[in-house]
Short mmCIF file of C-alpha atoms in Angstrom, two decimals:
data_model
loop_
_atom_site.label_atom_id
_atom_site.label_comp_id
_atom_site.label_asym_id
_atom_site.label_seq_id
_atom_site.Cartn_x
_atom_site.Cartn_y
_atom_site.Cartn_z
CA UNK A 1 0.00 0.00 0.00
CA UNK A 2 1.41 3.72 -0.55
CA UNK A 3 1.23 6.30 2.02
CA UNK A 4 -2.58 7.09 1.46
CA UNK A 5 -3.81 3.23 2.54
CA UNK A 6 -4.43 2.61 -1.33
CA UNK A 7 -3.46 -0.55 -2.61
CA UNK A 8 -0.50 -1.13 -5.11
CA UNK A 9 -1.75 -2.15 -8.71
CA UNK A 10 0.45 -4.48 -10.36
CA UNK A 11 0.05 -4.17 -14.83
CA UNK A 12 2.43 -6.43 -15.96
CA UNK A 13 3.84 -9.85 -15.98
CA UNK A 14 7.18 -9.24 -14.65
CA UNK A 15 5.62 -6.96 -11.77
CA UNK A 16 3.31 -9.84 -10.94
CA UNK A 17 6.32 -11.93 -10.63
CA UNK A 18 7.98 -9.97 -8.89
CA UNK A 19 5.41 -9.58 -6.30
CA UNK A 20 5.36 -12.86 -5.60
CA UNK A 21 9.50 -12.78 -5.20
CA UNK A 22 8.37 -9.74 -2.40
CA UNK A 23 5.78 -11.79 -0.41
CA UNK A 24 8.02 -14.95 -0.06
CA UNK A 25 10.58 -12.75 0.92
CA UNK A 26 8.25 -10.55 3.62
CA UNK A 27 7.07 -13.51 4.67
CA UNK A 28 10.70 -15.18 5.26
CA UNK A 29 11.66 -12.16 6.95
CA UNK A 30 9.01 -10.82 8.94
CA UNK A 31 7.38 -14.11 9.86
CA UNK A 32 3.66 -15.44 9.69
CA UNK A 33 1.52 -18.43 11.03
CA UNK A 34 0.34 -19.55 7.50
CA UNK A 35 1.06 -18.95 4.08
CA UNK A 36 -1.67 -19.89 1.51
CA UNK A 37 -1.38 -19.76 -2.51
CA UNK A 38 -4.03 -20.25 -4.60
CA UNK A 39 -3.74 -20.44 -8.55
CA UNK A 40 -5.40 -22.91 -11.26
CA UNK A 41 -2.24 -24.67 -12.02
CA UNK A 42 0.99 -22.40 -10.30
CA UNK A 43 2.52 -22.66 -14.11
CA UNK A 44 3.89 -18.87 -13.99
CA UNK A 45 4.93 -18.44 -9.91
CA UNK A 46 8.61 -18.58 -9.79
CA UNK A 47 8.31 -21.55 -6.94
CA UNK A 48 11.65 -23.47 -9.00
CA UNK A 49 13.84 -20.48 -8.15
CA UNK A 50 16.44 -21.17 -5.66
CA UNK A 51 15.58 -17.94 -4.12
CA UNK A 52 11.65 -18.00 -3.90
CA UNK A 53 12.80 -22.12 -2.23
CA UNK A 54 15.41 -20.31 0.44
CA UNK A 55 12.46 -17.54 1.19
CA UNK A 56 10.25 -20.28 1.81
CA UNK A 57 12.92 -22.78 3.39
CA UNK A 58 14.00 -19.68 6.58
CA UNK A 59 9.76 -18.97 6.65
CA UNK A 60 9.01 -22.90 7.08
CA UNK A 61 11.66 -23.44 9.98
CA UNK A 62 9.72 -21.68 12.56
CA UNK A 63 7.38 -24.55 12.22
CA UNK A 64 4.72 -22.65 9.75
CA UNK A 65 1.78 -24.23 7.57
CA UNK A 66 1.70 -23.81 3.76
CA UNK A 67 -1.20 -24.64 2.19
CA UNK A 68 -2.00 -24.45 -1.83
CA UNK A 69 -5.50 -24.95 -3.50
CA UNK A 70 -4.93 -25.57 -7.45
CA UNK A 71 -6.98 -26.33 -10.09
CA UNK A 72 -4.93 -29.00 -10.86
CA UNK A 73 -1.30 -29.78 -10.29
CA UNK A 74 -0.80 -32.35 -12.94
CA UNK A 75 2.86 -29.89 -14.34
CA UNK A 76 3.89 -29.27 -11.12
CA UNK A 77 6.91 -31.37 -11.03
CA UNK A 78 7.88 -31.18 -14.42
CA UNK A 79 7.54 -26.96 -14.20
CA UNK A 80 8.97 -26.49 -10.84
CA UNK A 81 11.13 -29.56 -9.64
CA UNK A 82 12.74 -27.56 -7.23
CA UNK A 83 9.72 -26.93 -5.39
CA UNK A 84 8.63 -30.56 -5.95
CA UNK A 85 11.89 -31.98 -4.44
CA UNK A 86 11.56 -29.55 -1.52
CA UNK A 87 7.99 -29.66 -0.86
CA UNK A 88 8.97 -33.47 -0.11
CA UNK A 89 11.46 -32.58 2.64
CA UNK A 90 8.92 -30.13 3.93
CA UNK A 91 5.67 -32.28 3.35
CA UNK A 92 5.42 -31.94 7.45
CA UNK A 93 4.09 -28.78 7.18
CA UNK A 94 2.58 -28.59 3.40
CA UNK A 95 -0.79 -29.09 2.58
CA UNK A 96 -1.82 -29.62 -1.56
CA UNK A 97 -5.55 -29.41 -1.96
CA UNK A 98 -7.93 -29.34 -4.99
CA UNK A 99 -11.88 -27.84 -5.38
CA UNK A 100 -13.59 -31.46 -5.56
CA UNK A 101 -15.76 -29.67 -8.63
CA UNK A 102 -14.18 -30.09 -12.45
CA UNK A 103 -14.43 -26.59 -12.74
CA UNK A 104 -10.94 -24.55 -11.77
CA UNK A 105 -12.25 -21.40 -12.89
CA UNK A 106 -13.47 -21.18 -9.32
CA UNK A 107 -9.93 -21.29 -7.57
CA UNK A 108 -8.38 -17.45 -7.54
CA UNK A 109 -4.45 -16.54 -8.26
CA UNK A 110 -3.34 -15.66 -4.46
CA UNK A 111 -0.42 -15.05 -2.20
CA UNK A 112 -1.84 -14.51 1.18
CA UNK A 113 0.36 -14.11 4.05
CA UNK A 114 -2.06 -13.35 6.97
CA UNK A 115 -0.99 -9.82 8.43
CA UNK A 116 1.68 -9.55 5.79
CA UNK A 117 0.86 -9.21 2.27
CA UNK A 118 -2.09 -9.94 -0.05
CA UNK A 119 -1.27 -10.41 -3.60
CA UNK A 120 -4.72 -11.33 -5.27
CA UNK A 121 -4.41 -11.32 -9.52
CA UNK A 122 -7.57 -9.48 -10.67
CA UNK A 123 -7.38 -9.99 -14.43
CA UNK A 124 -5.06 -12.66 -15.33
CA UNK A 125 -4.58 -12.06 -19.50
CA UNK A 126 -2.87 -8.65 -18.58
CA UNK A 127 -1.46 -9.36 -15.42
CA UNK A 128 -3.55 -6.66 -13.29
CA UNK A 129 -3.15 -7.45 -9.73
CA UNK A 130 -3.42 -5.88 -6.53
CA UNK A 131 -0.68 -5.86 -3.71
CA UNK A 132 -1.89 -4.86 -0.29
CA UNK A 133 -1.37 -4.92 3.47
CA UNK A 134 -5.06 -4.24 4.49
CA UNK A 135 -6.09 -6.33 7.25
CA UNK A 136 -9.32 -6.62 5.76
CA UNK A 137 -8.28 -7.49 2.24
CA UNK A 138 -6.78 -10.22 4.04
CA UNK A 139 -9.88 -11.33 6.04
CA UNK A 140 -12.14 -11.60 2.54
CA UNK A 141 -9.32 -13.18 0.85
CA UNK A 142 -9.08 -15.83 3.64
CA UNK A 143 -12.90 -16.33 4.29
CA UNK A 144 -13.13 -16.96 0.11
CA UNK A 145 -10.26 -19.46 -0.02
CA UNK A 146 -11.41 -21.24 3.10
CA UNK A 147 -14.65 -21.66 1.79
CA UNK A 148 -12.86 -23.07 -1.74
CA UNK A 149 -10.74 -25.37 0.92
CA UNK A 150 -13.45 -26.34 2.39
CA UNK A 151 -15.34 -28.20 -1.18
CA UNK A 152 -11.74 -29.64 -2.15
CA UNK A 153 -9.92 -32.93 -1.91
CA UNK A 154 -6.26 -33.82 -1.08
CA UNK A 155 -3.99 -33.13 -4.12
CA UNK A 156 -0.21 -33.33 -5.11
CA UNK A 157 0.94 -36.21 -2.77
CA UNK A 158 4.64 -35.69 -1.50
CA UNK A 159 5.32 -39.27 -2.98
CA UNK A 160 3.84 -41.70 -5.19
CA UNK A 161 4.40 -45.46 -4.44
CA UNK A 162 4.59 -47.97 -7.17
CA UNK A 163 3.13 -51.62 -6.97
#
């Protein structure tokens, strides 16, 4: 937010990404109980940089929760292997869940780090998003997501077993 309690609009791509790089790093720094992320498939987050995965890595060791609701996360470990090898080590304290509907139109593009940051992606084909550290931005932003949580299944196992 700028001086006047406004939140900061984000217009492009690389800002959007960038944003991102900010909360994992506010969050690393400054601490929070929970991190949650939200996108239909997490194909553009930077979560395969070793940066965003040391952010995350100092945030997790105070013994935090992460939790992600995706459309789908079929790509996952082909697009960010980094995050798929360290979301193993760390599968303590991550939770991967799915809306139990087809549809993942429903599931939002969100970094919410309650009391931190809220990074919410308005318009997603020209990267408009909003950046802010409203307490009640946060509050909606949670209430929506935990009712998505709530109608969704278990998703992205930390392992896979073969017979």
């Amino acid at each position: 937010m700028d001086e006047t309690g406004t939140p900061r609009i984000i217009t492009s791509r690389s800002d959007f990404l960038q944003a991102l790089r900010e909360g994992f790093a506010l969050a690393a720094e400054q601490g929070c109980r929970e991190l949650l992320l939200s996108d239909p498939d997490f194909a553009d987050w930077p979560l395969g940089e070793q940066a965003v995965l040391d952010h995350l890595t100092r945030w997790a060791f105070a013994h935090r929760k992460l939790t992600m609701l995706g459309g789908h996360f079929d790509e996952m470990s082909r697009r960010h292997a980094r995050f798929a090898q360290w979301r193993r080590q760390w599968s303590h304290i991550v939770e991967c869940r799915s809306p139990d509907s087809d549809d993942e139109r429903d599931v939002p593009t969100v970094l919410l780090a309650p009391g931190l940051v809220t990074l919410r992606l308005l318009n997603p084909a020209q990267y408009r998003a909003s950046w802010s550290t409203d307490e009640g931005d946060a509050v909606r932003t949670r209430e929506h997501l935990d009712a998505l949580l709530q109608r969704s299944v278990e998703a992205f196992p930390a392992t896979t077993l073969g017979l």
